Coordinates of C-alpha atoms in Angstrom, one line a residue:
Chain T
X19 CA 37.3 85.0 82.0
X20 CA 35.4 87.0 84.6
X21 CA 37.5 90.0 85.6
X22 CA 36.4 91.3 89.0
X23 CA 36.1 95.1 88.4
X24 CA 34.4 97.7 90.5
X25 CA 35.0 101.4 90.8
X26 CA 36.5 102.5 94.1
X27 CA 33.7 105.0 94.8
X28 CA 30.9 102.5 94.3
X29 CA 32.7 100.3 96.8
X30 CA 33.1 103.1 99.3
X31 CA 29.4 103.8 99.0
X32 CA 28.4 100.2 99.2
X33 CA 30.1 99.3 102.4
X34 CA 31.5 102.0 104.7
X35 CA 33.0 99.3 107.0
X36 CA 35.1 98.0 104.1
X37 CA 38.7 98.5 105.0
X38 CA 40.9 100.3 102.4
X39 CA 42.9 97.2 101.8
X40 CA 39.7 95.3 101.2
X41 CA 38.6 97.9 98.7
X42 CA 41.9 97.5 96.9
X43 CA 41.4 93.8 96.7
X44 CA 38.2 94.3 94.7
X45 CA 39.5 97.0 92.4
X46 CA 43.1 96.1 91.5
X47 CA 44.4 93.8 88.9
X48 CA 42.5 90.5 88.3
X49 CA 43.7 87.5 90.3
X50 CA 46.3 85.3 88.7
X51 CA 45.3 81.8 89.9
X52 CA 41.5 82.2 90.7
X53 CA 38.4 83.7 89.4
X54 CA 36.2 85.6 91.8
X55 CA 32.7 86.9 91.4
X56 CA 29.3 87.1 93.1
X57 CA 26.5 84.8 92.0
X58 CA 22.8 84.2 92.8
X59 CA 19.7 86.2 92.0
X60 CA 20.5 88.6 94.7
X61 CA 24.3 88.5 94.1
X62 CA 24.6 87.2 97.7
X63 CA 26.8 84.2 97.1
X64 CA 30.5 84.7 96.8
X65 CA 32.1 82.5 94.2
X66 CA 35.7 81.5 94.0
X67 CA 36.9 79.3 91.2
X68 CA 40.4 77.8 91.3
X69 CA 41.9 78.5 87.9
X70 CA 45.3 76.8 87.2
X71 CA 44.0 74.4 84.4
X72 CA 47.4 73.3 83.2
X73 CA 48.3 72.2 86.8
X74 CA 44.9 70.7 87.5
X75 CA 44.5 73.4 90.1
X76 CA 47.5 72.2 92.1
X77 CA 47.6 74.5 95.2
X78 CA 50.6 76.7 95.0
X79 CA 51.4 79.4 97.6
X80 CA 50.2 82.2 95.3
X81 CA 46.9 80.5 94.7
X82 CA 46.3 80.0 98.4
X83 CA 47.2 83.6 99.1
X84 CA 44.7 84.8 96.5
X85 CA 42.0 82.5 98.0
X86 CA 42.6 84.1 101.4
X87 CA 42.3 87.6 99.9
X88 CA 39.1 86.7 98.1
X89 CA 37.7 85.2 101.3
X90 CA 38.6 88.3 103.3
X91 CA 36.8 90.5 100.8
X92 CA 33.7 88.3 100.9
X93 CA 33.7 88.3 104.7
X94 CA 33.6 92.0 104.7
X95 CA 31.0 92.3 102.0
X96 CA 27.6 92.8 103.7
X97 CA 25.8 91.6 100.6
X98 CA 27.4 88.2 100.7
X99 CA 25.8 85.5 102.8
X100 CA 27.6 82.4 101.7
X101 CA 30.6 81.4 99.7
X102 CA 31.1 78.6 97.1
X103 CA 34.6 77.3 96.2
X104 CA 35.0 75.2 93.1
X105 CA 37.6 74.1 90.5
X106 CA 37.1 72.9 87.0
X107 CA 35.1 70.0 85.7
X108 CA 38.2 67.9 85.6
X109 CA 39.7 68.8 88.9
X110 CA 38.8 70.7 92.1
X111 CA 42.5 70.6 93.0
X112 CA 44.7 67.7 92.3
X113 CA 47.0 68.3 95.2
X114 CA 49.6 70.8 96.4
X115 CA 52.3 72.1 94.1
X116 CA 55.0 69.5 94.5
X117 CA 57.6 71.4 92.5
X118 CA 57.2 74.3 94.9
X119 CA 58.0 72.2 98.0
X120 CA 60.4 69.7 96.5
X121 CA 63.5 71.2 98.0
X122 CA 62.2 72.6 101.2
X123 CA 64.1 71.6 104.4
X124 CA 62.7 70.8 107.8
X125 CA 64.3 74.0 109.2
X126 CA 62.6 76.1 106.6
X127 CA 59.2 74.4 107.1
X128 CA 59.3 74.8 110.9
X129 CA 60.6 78.3 111.0
X130 CA 58.3 79.4 108.2
X131 CA 55.4 77.5 109.7
X132 CA 54.8 76.1 106.3
X133 CA 51.1 75.6 105.3
X134 CA 49.9 77.6 108.4
X135 CA 48.1 80.1 106.3
X136 CA 46.5 77.4 104.2
X137 CA 43.7 76.9 106.7
X138 CA 42.2 80.4 106.1
X139 CA 39.0 78.7 104.8
X140 CA 38.5 77.0 108.2
X141 CA 38.5 80.4 110.0
X142 CA 35.9 82.1 107.8
X143 CA 32.7 83.0 109.7
X144 CA 30.4 82.8 106.7
X145 CA 29.4 79.4 105.5
X146 CA 31.7 78.0 102.7
X147 CA 30.4 75.3 100.3
X148 CA 32.9 73.2 98.3
X149 CA 31.6 72.1 94.9
X150 CA 33.9 69.3 93.9
X151 CA 34.1 68.0 90.4
X152 CA 36.9 65.7 89.4
X153 CA 40.0 65.3 91.5
X154 CA 40.2 66.5 95.1
X155 CA 43.4 64.9 96.2
X156 CA 45.9 65.7 98.9
X157 CA 45.7 69.4 99.6
X158 CA 42.7 69.6 97.3
X159 CA 40.8 67.1 99.5
X160 CA 42.0 69.0 102.6
X161 CA 40.7 72.3 101.1
X162 CA 37.3 70.8 100.5
X163 CA 37.2 69.4 104.0
X164 CA 37.9 72.8 105.5
X165 CA 34.7 74.0 104.0
X166 CA 31.4 73.5 105.9
X167 CA 29.5 71.6 103.2
X168 CA 30.8 69.4 100.4
X169 CA 28.7 68.8 97.3
X170 CA 30.3 66.4 94.8
X171 CA 29.9 65.8 91.0
X172 CA 29.3 62.3 90.0
X173 CA 32.9 61.7 88.8
X174 CA 34.6 63.3 91.8
X175 CA 37.4 61.5 93.5
X176 CA 38.7 62.1 96.9
X177 CA 42.0 61.0 98.3
X178 CA 45.0 61.7 100.5
X179 CA 47.8 60.2 98.4
X180 CA 50.7 62.0 100.2
X181 CA 52.1 58.7 101.4
X182 CA 53.0 57.9 97.8
X183 CA 55.3 61.0 97.8
X184 CA 56.9 60.1 101.1
X185 CA 55.0 62.5 103.2
X186 CA 51.7 62.8 105.1
X187 CA 48.8 65.2 104.9
X188 CA 49.7 68.5 106.4
X189 CA 46.6 70.7 106.2
X190 CA 44.2 68.8 108.3
X191 CA 43.6 65.7 106.2
X192 CA 44.3 63.2 108.9
X193 CA 42.0 65.0 111.3
X194 CA 39.1 66.0 109.2
X195 CA 39.0 62.8 107.2
X196 CA 39.0 60.6 110.2
X197 CA 36.2 62.5 111.9
X198 CA 34.2 62.4 108.7
X199 CA 34.6 58.8 107.5
X200 CA 35.8 56.8 110.6
X201 CA 39.1 55.2 111.4
X202 CA 39.1 52.2 109.1
X203 CA 38.5 54.1 105.9
X204 CA 40.7 57.1 106.9
X205 CA 43.6 54.8 107.7
X206 CA 43.1 52.9 104.4
X207 CA 43.1 56.1 102.4
X208 CA 46.0 57.8 104.2
X209 CA 48.2 54.7 104.4
X210 CA 47.5 53.3 100.9
X211 CA 46.8 56.4 98.9
X212 CA 43.6 54.8 97.6
X213 CA 40.8 57.1 96.4
X214 CA 37.0 57.0 97.0
X215 CA 34.4 57.9 94.4
X216 CA 31.7 60.5 94.9
X217 CA 29.1 57.8 95.8
X218 CA 31.5 56.2 98.3
X219 CA 32.2 59.7 99.8
X220 CA 28.5 60.3 100.2
X221 CA 27.9 56.9 101.8
X222 CA 30.8 57.4 104.3
X223 CA 29.5 60.9 105.3
X224 CA 32.3 62.9 103.7
X225 CA 30.0 64.7 101.3
X226 CA 26.3 65.4 101.8
X227 CA 25.1 65.3 98.1
X228 CA 26.2 64.0 94.7
X229 CA 25.0 65.7 91.5
X230 CA 25.4 65.3 87.7
X231 CA 28.6 67.2 86.7
X232 CA 26.9 70.1 85.0
X233 CA 24.4 70.6 87.8
X234 CA 27.0 70.7 90.6
X235 CA 27.9 74.3 90.6
X236 CA 24.3 75.6 90.1
X237 CA 23.1 73.4 93.0
X238 CA 25.9 74.6 95.2
X239 CA 25.0 78.2 94.4
X240 CA 21.4 77.4 95.2
X241 CA 22.4 76.0 98.6
X242 CA 24.4 79.2 99.1
X243 CA 21.4 81.2 98.3
X244 CA 19.2 79.3 100.7
X245 CA 21.7 80.0 103.5
X246 CA 22.2 83.7 102.4
X247 CA 18.4 84.2 102.8
X248 CA 18.7 83.8 106.5
X249 CA 20.0 86.1 109.2
X250 CA 23.8 86.4 108.8
X251 CA 24.4 86.8 112.5
X252 CA 22.3 83.8 113.4
X253 CA 23.9 81.7 110.6
X254 CA 27.4 82.5 112.0
X255 CA 26.3 81.3 115.4
X256 CA 24.9 78.1 114.0
X257 CA 28.2 77.5 112.2
X258 CA 30.2 78.2 115.3
X259 CA 28.1 75.8 117.3
X260 CA 28.4 72.9 114.8
X261 CA 32.2 73.4 114.6
X262 CA 32.5 73.3 118.4
X263 CA 31.4 69.7 118.2
X264 CA 35.0 69.0 117.0
X265 CA 36.7 70.9 119.8
X266 CA 34.7 70.3 122.9
X267 CA 33.3 67.4 124.9
X268 CA 29.6 66.8 124.4
X269 CA 28.8 68.4 127.8
X270 CA 30.8 71.5 127.1
X271 CA 29.6 71.6 123.5
X272 CA 26.0 71.7 124.6
X273 CA 26.8 74.4 127.1
X274 CA 28.4 76.6 124.4
X275 CA 25.4 75.8 122.2
X276 CA 23.0 76.9 124.9
X277 CA 24.8 80.1 125.5
X278 CA 24.7 80.9 121.8
X279 CA 21.1 79.9 121.7
X280 CA 20.3 82.3 124.6
X281 CA 22.3 85.0 122.8
X282 CA 20.0 84.7 119.8
X283 CA 17.3 86.2 122.1
X284 CA 19.4 89.3 122.2
X285 CA 19.0 89.8 118.4
X286 CA 16.2 91.4 116.5
X287 CA 16.3 88.7 113.9
X288 CA 15.3 86.0 116.4
X289 CA 12.3 88.1 117.5
X290 CA 11.3 88.7 113.9
X291 CA 11.8 85.1 112.9
X292 CA 9.6 83.7 115.7
X293 CA 7.0 86.4 115.4
X294 CA 6.7 85.8 111.7
X295 CA 6.2 82.1 112.4
X296 CA 3.4 82.8 114.8
X297 CA 1.8 85.3 112.5
X298 CA 2.2 82.9 109.6
X299 CA 4.1 85.3 107.4
X300 CA 7.5 85.5 105.8
X301 CA 10.3 86.7 108.1
X302 CA 12.3 89.7 107.1
X303 CA 15.8 89.5 108.6
X304 CA 18.0 92.5 109.1
X305 CA 21.2 90.7 110.1
X306 CA 20.9 92.3 113.5
Chain D
X13 CA -5.9 57.3 128.7
X14 CA -3.5 55.3 130.7
X15 CA -3.2 56.5 134.3
X16 CA -0.1 55.5 136.1
X17 CA -1.2 54.2 139.5
X18 CA 0.7 52.4 142.2
X19 CA 0.0 52.4 145.9
X20 CA 2.7 54.0 148.0
X21 CA 3.4 50.9 150.2
X22 CA 3.8 48.6 147.2
X23 CA 6.3 51.0 145.7
X24 CA 8.2 51.1 149.0
X25 CA 8.2 47.3 149.2
X26 CA 9.5 47.0 145.6
X27 CA 12.7 49.0 145.9
X28 CA 14.3 49.6 149.3
X29 CA 16.6 52.2 147.9
X30 CA 13.6 53.9 146.2
X31 CA 13.8 57.7 146.7
X32 CA 10.7 58.8 148.6
X33 CA 9.8 61.6 146.2
X34 CA 9.9 58.9 143.4
X35 CA 7.3 56.8 145.3
X36 CA 5.1 59.8 145.7
X37 CA 5.0 60.5 142.0
X38 CA 3.7 57.0 141.3
X39 CA 1.0 57.0 143.9
X40 CA -0.4 60.5 143.9
X41 CA -1.0 62.5 140.9
X42 CA -0.4 60.2 138.0
X43 CA -2.7 62.1 135.7
X44 CA -0.5 63.8 133.1
X45 CA -1.8 66.5 130.9
X46 CA 0.6 66.4 128.0
X47 CA 1.8 62.8 128.0
X48 CA 0.7 59.2 128.5
X49 CA 2.8 56.9 130.6
X50 CA 2.4 53.2 131.2
X51 CA 4.3 49.9 131.3
X52 CA 4.5 47.5 128.4
X53 CA 6.0 44.2 127.5
X54 CA 5.2 40.6 128.5
X55 CA 6.9 41.2 131.9
X56 CA 5.8 44.8 132.2
X57 CA 9.5 45.7 132.3
X58 CA 9.4 48.3 129.6
X59 CA 7.9 51.7 130.2
X60 CA 6.3 53.8 127.5
X61 CA 6.1 57.6 127.5
X62 CA 3.9 58.9 124.7
X63 CA 3.9 62.6 124.0
X64 CA 0.2 63.6 123.8
X65 CA -0.4 67.1 122.5
X66 CA -2.1 66.1 119.2
X67 CA -3.4 69.6 118.3
X68 CA 0.1 71.0 118.6
X69 CA 1.8 68.1 116.8
X70 CA 3.4 67.4 120.2
X71 CA 5.2 70.8 120.2
X72 CA 7.4 70.7 123.3
X73 CA 6.1 73.2 125.8
X74 CA 7.5 73.6 129.3
X75 CA 4.7 71.7 130.9
X76 CA 5.2 68.7 128.6
X77 CA 8.9 68.5 129.4
X78 CA 8.2 68.8 133.1
X79 CA 5.9 65.8 132.8
X80 CA 8.4 63.8 130.7
X81 CA 10.9 64.4 133.5
X82 CA 8.5 63.3 136.2
X83 CA 7.7 60.2 134.3
X84 CA 11.4 59.4 133.8
X85 CA 12.1 60.0 137.5
X86 CA 9.3 57.5 138.3
X87 CA 10.5 54.9 135.9
X88 CA 14.2 55.3 136.9
X89 CA 13.1 54.5 140.5
X90 CA 11.0 51.5 139.5
X91 CA 13.0 48.4 139.9
X92 CA 10.7 46.5 137.6
X93 CA 11.5 48.7 134.6
X94 CA 14.6 47.9 132.5
X95 CA 14.2 50.2 129.6
X96 CA 12.1 53.2 128.5
X97 CA 10.5 54.0 125.2
X98 CA 9.6 57.5 124.2
X99 CA 7.2 58.1 121.2
X100 CA 4.7 60.5 119.8
X101 CA 1.8 60.0 117.5
X102 CA 1.9 58.5 114.0
X103 CA 1.9 62.0 112.6
X104 CA 4.5 63.6 114.8
X105 CA 7.1 62.6 117.3
X106 CA 7.4 66.3 118.2
X107 CA 7.3 69.0 115.6
X108 CA 9.4 71.4 117.5
X109 CA 9.4 73.5 120.6
X110 CA 6.4 75.6 121.5
X111 CA 7.3 78.9 119.6
X112 CA 4.4 80.9 121.1
X113 CA 5.8 80.1 124.6
X114 CA 9.2 81.5 123.8
X115 CA 8.3 84.2 121.3
X116 CA 8.6 87.1 123.7
X117 CA 11.6 86.0 125.8
X118 CA 14.6 88.3 125.9
X119 CA 18.3 87.3 126.5
X120 CA 18.5 88.4 130.2
X121 CA 15.6 86.2 131.2
X122 CA 17.0 83.3 129.1
X123 CA 20.3 83.4 130.8
X124 CA 19.1 83.9 134.4
X125 CA 16.5 81.2 134.1
X126 CA 19.0 79.0 132.2
X127 CA 16.2 78.5 129.7
X128 CA 16.1 74.9 128.4
X129 CA 18.4 73.6 131.0
X130 CA 15.9 71.0 132.3
X131 CA 15.1 69.8 128.8
X132 CA 18.1 67.5 128.8
X133 CA 16.8 65.2 131.6
X134 CA 16.5 62.4 129.1
X135 CA 20.2 62.5 128.5
X136 CA 20.9 62.0 132.2
X137 CA 18.7 58.9 132.5
X138 CA 20.7 55.9 133.7
X139 CA 18.3 53.3 132.2
X140 CA 18.3 53.0 128.4
X141 CA 15.9 55.2 126.6
X142 CA 14.8 54.4 123.0
X143 CA 13.1 56.9 120.8
X144 CA 10.4 55.5 118.5
X145 CA 10.0 58.3 115.9
X146 CA 7.0 58.4 113.6
X147 CA 6.4 61.5 111.5
X148 CA 8.0 64.8 112.3
X149 CA 11.0 65.1 114.6
X150 CA 12.0 68.7 114.1
X151 CA 13.9 71.2 116.1
X152 CA 13.4 70.3 119.8
X153 CA 11.7 67.1 118.7
X154 CA 14.9 66.0 116.8
X155 CA 16.9 67.0 119.8
X156 CA 14.8 65.0 122.2
X157 CA 15.2 61.9 120.0
X158 CA 18.9 62.4 119.8
X159 CA 19.2 62.6 123.6
X160 CA 17.9 59.0 123.7
X161 CA 20.3 56.2 123.4
X162 CA 18.8 54.5 120.4
X163 CA 16.5 55.9 117.6
X164 CA 14.1 53.7 115.6
X165 CA 12.2 55.5 112.8
X166 CA 9.0 54.8 111.1
X167 CA 9.1 54.8 107.3
X168 CA 7.6 58.3 107.0
X169 CA 9.7 59.9 109.8
X170 CA 11.4 63.2 109.0
X171 CA 14.3 64.7 111.0
X172 CA 15.4 68.3 110.9
X173 CA 16.8 71.3 112.8
X174 CA 14.9 74.1 111.1
X175 CA 15.6 76.7 113.9
X176 CA 17.5 78.9 111.4
X177 CA 14.3 79.6 109.6
X178 CA 13.0 81.2 112.8
X179 CA 16.1 83.3 113.3
X180 CA 17.6 81.1 116.0
X181 CA 19.8 78.0 116.4
X182 CA 19.3 74.6 118.1
X183 CA 19.5 75.1 121.9
X184 CA 19.1 71.6 123.3
X185 CA 22.1 69.8 121.8
X186 CA 21.1 69.7 118.2
X187 CA 24.4 71.1 116.8
X188 CA 26.4 68.8 119.0
X189 CA 24.6 65.5 118.7
X190 CA 23.7 65.8 115.0
X191 CA 27.2 66.6 114.0
X192 CA 28.6 63.6 116.0
X193 CA 25.9 61.4 114.4
X194 CA 25.9 62.4 110.7
X195 CA 29.2 64.2 110.2
X196 CA 30.0 67.9 109.4
X197 CA 28.8 68.3 105.8
X198 CA 25.3 67.0 106.4
X199 CA 25.0 68.6 109.9
X200 CA 26.0 72.0 108.5
X201 CA 23.6 71.6 105.6
X202 CA 20.7 70.8 108.0
X203 CA 21.4 73.5 110.6
X204 CA 22.2 76.3 108.1
X205 CA 19.5 75.5 105.5
X206 CA 16.8 73.8 107.6
X207 CA 16.9 70.8 105.3
X208 CA 15.2 67.6 106.5
X209 CA 16.2 64.0 106.3
X210 CA 13.8 61.1 105.5
X211 CA 13.9 58.0 107.6
X212 CA 16.0 56.2 105.0
X213 CA 18.5 59.0 104.8
X214 CA 18.7 59.2 108.5
X215 CA 19.5 55.5 108.6
X216 CA 22.1 55.8 106.0
X217 CA 23.7 58.7 107.7
X218 CA 23.9 56.9 111.1
X219 CA 21.3 59.0 112.9
X220 CA 18.9 56.1 113.4
X221 CA 19.6 52.4 113.6
X222 CA 16.4 50.9 112.3
X223 CA 13.5 51.9 110.0
X224 CA 10.1 50.1 110.3
X225 CA 6.7 50.3 108.7
X226 CA 4.6 53.0 110.6
X227 CA 2.4 50.5 112.3
X228 CA 5.2 48.2 113.5
X229 CA 7.4 51.0 114.9
X230 CA 6.2 51.0 118.5
X231 CA 5.9 47.2 118.8
X232 CA 9.4 46.7 117.4
X233 CA 10.8 49.3 119.6
X234 CA 9.1 47.7 122.6
X235 CA 10.6 44.4 121.6
X236 CA 14.1 46.0 121.5
X237 CA 13.5 47.5 124.9
X238 CA 12.4 44.1 126.2
X239 CA 15.6 42.6 125.0
X240 CA 17.5 45.2 126.9
X241 CA 15.4 44.8 130.0
X242 CA 16.1 41.1 130.1
X243 CA 19.7 41.8 130.9
X244 CA 21.2 42.8 134.2
X245 CA 20.2 46.4 135.0
X246 CA 23.4 47.3 136.7
X247 CA 25.6 46.0 133.9
X248 CA 23.3 47.7 131.3
X249 CA 23.8 51.0 133.1
X250 CA 27.6 50.5 133.1
X251 CA 27.6 49.8 129.4
X252 CA 25.5 52.8 128.6
X253 CA 27.8 55.0 130.8
X254 CA 30.9 53.7 128.9
X255 CA 29.4 54.4 125.5
X256 CA 28.4 57.9 126.4
X257 CA 31.9 58.5 127.7
X258 CA 33.1 58.2 124.1
X259 CA 31.7 61.6 123.6
X260 CA 33.3 63.2 126.6
X261 CA 36.8 61.7 126.8
X262 CA 39.7 61.2 124.5
X263 CA 40.3 57.6 123.5
X264 CA 42.9 56.8 126.0
X265 CA 40.9 58.1 128.9
X266 CA 37.7 56.6 127.6
X267 CA 39.4 53.2 127.5
X268 CA 40.5 53.7 131.0
X269 CA 37.0 54.4 132.2
X270 CA 35.7 51.4 130.3
X271 CA 38.3 49.2 131.8
X272 CA 37.5 50.4 135.3
X273 CA 33.8 49.7 134.7
X274 CA 34.6 46.4 133.2
X275 CA 36.7 45.4 136.3
X276 CA 33.8 46.6 138.4
X277 CA 31.4 44.2 136.6
X278 CA 33.4 41.4 138.3
X279 CA 32.3 42.9 141.7
X280 CA 28.7 42.1 140.7
X281 CA 26.9 38.8 140.7
X282 CA 25.7 39.4 137.2
X283 CA 28.6 37.7 135.5
X284 CA 28.7 34.5 137.5

């Protein structure tokens, strides 16, 4: 098990902007439900592995809180350019923890805004890649869909089977699935609980690549490294623009994109990137 | 090189509602520097705009886009033309925007001049515009293709938004239209890594609706345009408006607009 240990002084030296709470997240006791480390040749890919094997990584509140903490830490780490989230070979996450929510009442859910902090992944500014092997069902499918890119292992299965438990998706499943795969397939999945295979998920646009099981995580990390090689500030703007496609009309979305595009001309990295292209040399980005 | 010539009086006779500036574009300087523009099809009711900067792989410079706009204006005002095809060479539809041209721009100039604002003329055309993409459609080239209503690809076509490699992001609709066409995961992958799609992948992902052998691309696209041009122009314009509204309005309002347009078709002679 990879225990994430760093001395506090090394941390303070590494990133002066790192908040004290963030420093504590790195240096305290290991996480209980997840494994966290940095991967890639340049250690610039944050890596979060869900680690509740007995529960097939069922998403309990504690696990989601730890994922949020790990994400916060990676967001603040200036070395990290992209983040990969994965599960085990058998299951990315087989759902939410049903025992945990079995006896909740409506009043508790509403007042506590149940599941509101589960969409932390969708607010992260750095790109997040879901590497899905095995089951991504219910909350697990929703967690994957909150990520920016989904890579699937050959035996992955995606589904929203909440209906079989007498409830509906509550963390974006009905919204993101429908936008990804279209109405007919989304309705079929949400109303019958039927699953789709990795190949079907690729064909319907839900995931962008399928890999052999043992190559999935290395390939996801490679994708993270490709992204991390670019200017972080420009990458964040690219991600913001793509996500705006789900919030704005086409006209307003293109306006936002244009303003962000203009804004890239206020960065050093844009000038360096275009100059390097014209001079036929490799660009050297400073994240400025 | 095809020079687009029409006498001013002929143009005025053809379309009474013809805008005068449109007529002038036909009859005066029809010699374009960066594009070729002419009419095709058995009935000459399809117009073809061919990007023609071979040494630059049709990189989109400001002058080229101005000429595309002028040609579009002319064809929009030509009552004989029912559909428009835009294509490049066999090697490249358009390999990007002209980087040398924008290398030294700074933010204040971009914002004040509303840099790239006139590049989306294609998306405001009322007649159907079909992109016939052979070879590279990258960056601005991909964005130009996506502004069109329909994309046909040649077998060796490649689509991509590699702006991130240059330290910038798409600025002419790439992040918006690509995401709507191929979904979030693939769009994020393309925009954040610069990855390209082959013609077959583009077809599978929903970005293009047909793939043809390289030599057959332009003839097949022209045939598609002729099919479109054989229908009522006013009804075609209404159908195109309705489909585009799907990207601007929620479903209920989009249906309302469609219904109003549908009702309006009964005010035309086309349906009887």
